[in-house]
């Protein structure tokens, strides 16, 4: 079992403490906890971990971690493959989450009322593309 963490501000500190402090060594957080920077670029992958190629260039499509995880979650939602408990925050946040197009065609997501969504995003990234050292691997955790 593993966890994904938003590696921004506070998340970075939490990951460093859990992975670097001797009192947590027995918990194996080095292997079980992965920090993701939402602005980092990844090869786009399907929910099976297969790299998605651009039809014109035949090169991997590159997306930010936030775009990639959002696309993977959206696919699951459209297929009705996700189940959530009743939660007022989920009911508020998901339907009201929007983005605008930034320069270079990148999506810029609304940065408020998104904590639950960001938690789902890092879980998705950890399940689909957990990083082990400098290697990105796919796992059947999804």
Short mmCIF file of C-alpha atoms in Angstrom, two decimals:
data_model
loop_
_atom_site.label_atom_id
_atom_site.label_comp_id
_atom_site.label_asym_id
_atom_site.label_seq_id
_atom_site.Cartn_x
_atom_site.Cartn_y
_atom_site.Cartn_z
CA UNK A 1 0.00 0.00 0.00
CA UNK A 2 1.24 3.47 -0.80
CA UNK A 3 0.21 7.08 -0.61
CA UNK A 4 0.60 10.05 -2.89
CA UNK A 5 1.24 13.50 -1.47
CA UNK A 6 1.05 16.98 -2.99
CA UNK A 7 4.74 17.88 -2.86
CA UNK A 8 4.03 21.60 -2.66
CA UNK A 9 4.77 23.73 0.43
CA UNK A 10 3.60 21.76 3.49
CA UNK A 11 3.48 18.41 1.69
CA UNK A 12 7.17 18.59 0.94
CA UNK A 13 7.98 19.14 4.61
CA UNK A 14 5.73 16.27 5.71
CA UNK A 15 7.31 13.86 3.21
CA UNK A 16 10.84 14.87 4.26
CA UNK A 17 10.02 14.38 7.94
CA UNK A 18 8.32 11.01 7.45
CA UNK A 19 11.02 9.69 5.12
CA UNK A 20 14.03 11.22 6.86
CA UNK A 21 13.34 10.88 10.57
CA UNK A 22 14.71 7.78 12.24
CA UNK A 23 11.61 7.36 14.41
CA UNK A 24 9.57 6.49 11.28
CA UNK A 25 12.13 4.18 9.64
CA UNK A 26 10.17 1.01 10.46
CA UNK A 27 7.16 2.40 8.59
CA UNK A 28 9.05 2.25 5.22
CA UNK A 29 7.78 5.63 4.07
CA UNK A 30 10.66 5.80 1.56
CA UNK A 31 8.89 3.14 -0.50
CA UNK A 32 5.28 3.80 0.49
CA UNK A 33 5.03 7.59 0.25
CA UNK A 34 5.49 9.46 -3.03
CA UNK A 35 5.45 13.22 -3.43
CA UNK A 36 4.15 14.71 -6.70
CA UNK A 37 4.67 18.25 -7.96
CA UNK A 38 1.50 19.14 -9.85
CA UNK A 39 3.46 21.30 -12.30
CA UNK A 40 5.93 18.54 -13.19
CA UNK A 41 5.60 17.06 -16.67
CA UNK A 42 4.98 13.36 -17.27
CA UNK A 43 4.38 11.20 -20.29
CA UNK A 44 0.62 10.82 -20.55
CA UNK A 45 -0.48 7.29 -19.75
CA UNK A 46 -3.73 5.39 -19.82
CA UNK A 47 -5.22 3.87 -16.69
CA UNK A 48 -3.24 0.72 -17.54
CA UNK A 49 0.03 2.67 -17.53
CA UNK A 50 0.41 2.51 -21.31
CA UNK A 51 2.09 5.60 -22.76
CA UNK A 52 -0.20 7.69 -24.96
CA UNK A 53 1.44 8.73 -28.23
CA UNK A 54 0.72 11.85 -30.24
CA UNK A 55 -0.90 10.73 -33.49
CA UNK A 56 1.13 13.16 -35.64
CA UNK A 57 4.61 12.91 -34.14
CA UNK A 58 4.35 9.40 -32.63
CA UNK A 59 6.05 10.80 -29.51
CA UNK A 60 4.65 10.55 -25.97
CA UNK A 61 2.10 13.24 -25.10
CA UNK A 62 3.42 15.32 -22.19
CA UNK A 63 1.06 16.61 -19.50
CA UNK A 64 1.48 18.20 -16.12
CA UNK A 65 0.85 15.89 -13.20
CA UNK A 66 -2.35 17.81 -12.45
CA UNK A 67 -3.63 17.48 -16.02
CA UNK A 68 -2.69 13.80 -16.23
CA UNK A 69 -4.33 12.87 -12.94
CA UNK A 70 -7.42 14.91 -13.78
CA UNK A 71 -7.75 13.16 -17.15
CA UNK A 72 -7.42 9.74 -15.50
CA UNK A 73 -10.05 10.62 -12.88
CA UNK A 74 -12.38 12.05 -15.53
CA UNK A 75 -12.15 8.84 -17.54
CA UNK A 76 -13.09 6.76 -14.49
CA UNK A 77 -15.99 9.11 -13.69
CA UNK A 78 -17.33 9.02 -17.24
CA UNK A 79 -17.34 5.23 -17.10
CA UNK A 80 -19.09 5.33 -13.70
CA UNK A 81 -16.21 3.36 -12.19
CA UNK A 82 -15.72 5.53 -9.10
CA UNK A 83 -17.84 5.44 -5.99
CA UNK A 84 -17.77 8.11 -3.34
CA UNK A 85 -19.53 8.22 0.01
CA UNK A 86 -21.95 11.05 0.57
CA UNK A 87 -19.79 13.99 1.58
CA UNK A 88 -20.81 17.66 1.39
CA UNK A 89 -17.26 18.68 0.41
CA UNK A 90 -17.21 16.25 -2.51
CA UNK A 91 -20.67 17.42 -3.56
CA UNK A 92 -19.45 21.03 -3.54
CA UNK A 93 -15.95 20.71 -4.92
CA UNK A 94 -16.22 18.40 -7.91
CA UNK A 95 -19.14 20.05 -9.75
CA UNK A 96 -17.63 23.53 -9.18
CA UNK A 97 -14.07 22.74 -10.20
CA UNK A 98 -13.10 24.61 -13.35
CA UNK A 99 -10.03 25.51 -15.38
CA UNK A 100 -8.96 28.05 -17.97
CA UNK A 101 -6.50 27.67 -20.78
CA UNK A 102 -3.08 29.15 -20.13
CA UNK A 103 -0.27 29.94 -22.51
CA UNK A 104 1.00 26.96 -24.41
CA UNK A 105 -2.37 25.23 -24.17
CA UNK A 106 -1.93 24.13 -20.55
CA UNK A 107 -4.94 23.97 -18.26
CA UNK A 108 -4.88 26.20 -15.20
CA UNK A 109 -7.24 24.84 -12.58
CA UNK A 110 -9.19 26.84 -10.03
CA UNK A 111 -7.05 26.91 -6.90
CA UNK A 112 -9.78 27.09 -4.27
CA UNK A 113 -12.03 24.40 -2.82
CA UNK A 114 -9.87 21.71 -4.35
CA UNK A 115 -8.31 19.84 -1.43
CA UNK A 116 -10.46 16.73 -1.86
CA UNK A 117 -9.84 16.74 -5.62
CA UNK A 118 -6.08 17.17 -5.12
CA UNK A 119 -6.11 14.23 -2.70
CA UNK A 120 -7.79 12.11 -5.38
CA UNK A 121 -5.25 13.35 -7.93
CA UNK A 122 -2.19 12.29 -5.92
CA UNK A 123 -3.81 8.95 -5.10
CA UNK A 124 -4.38 8.44 -8.82
CA UNK A 125 -0.80 9.36 -9.67
CA UNK A 126 0.53 7.02 -6.99
CA UNK A 127 -1.62 4.18 -8.31
CA UNK A 128 -0.82 4.70 -11.98
CA UNK A 129 2.72 6.04 -12.07
CA UNK A 130 4.45 5.57 -8.74
CA UNK A 131 8.05 6.71 -8.91
CA UNK A 132 10.77 4.44 -7.66
CA UNK A 133 14.04 6.37 -7.67
CA UNK A 134 14.27 7.90 -11.14
CA UNK A 135 12.13 5.17 -12.73
CA UNK A 136 8.43 5.49 -13.39
CA UNK A 137 6.55 2.20 -13.28
CA UNK A 138 2.94 1.16 -13.64
CA UNK A 139 1.21 -0.94 -11.02
CA UNK A 140 -2.15 -2.66 -10.84
CA UNK A 141 -3.33 -0.70 -7.79
CA UNK A 142 -6.04 1.13 -9.73
#
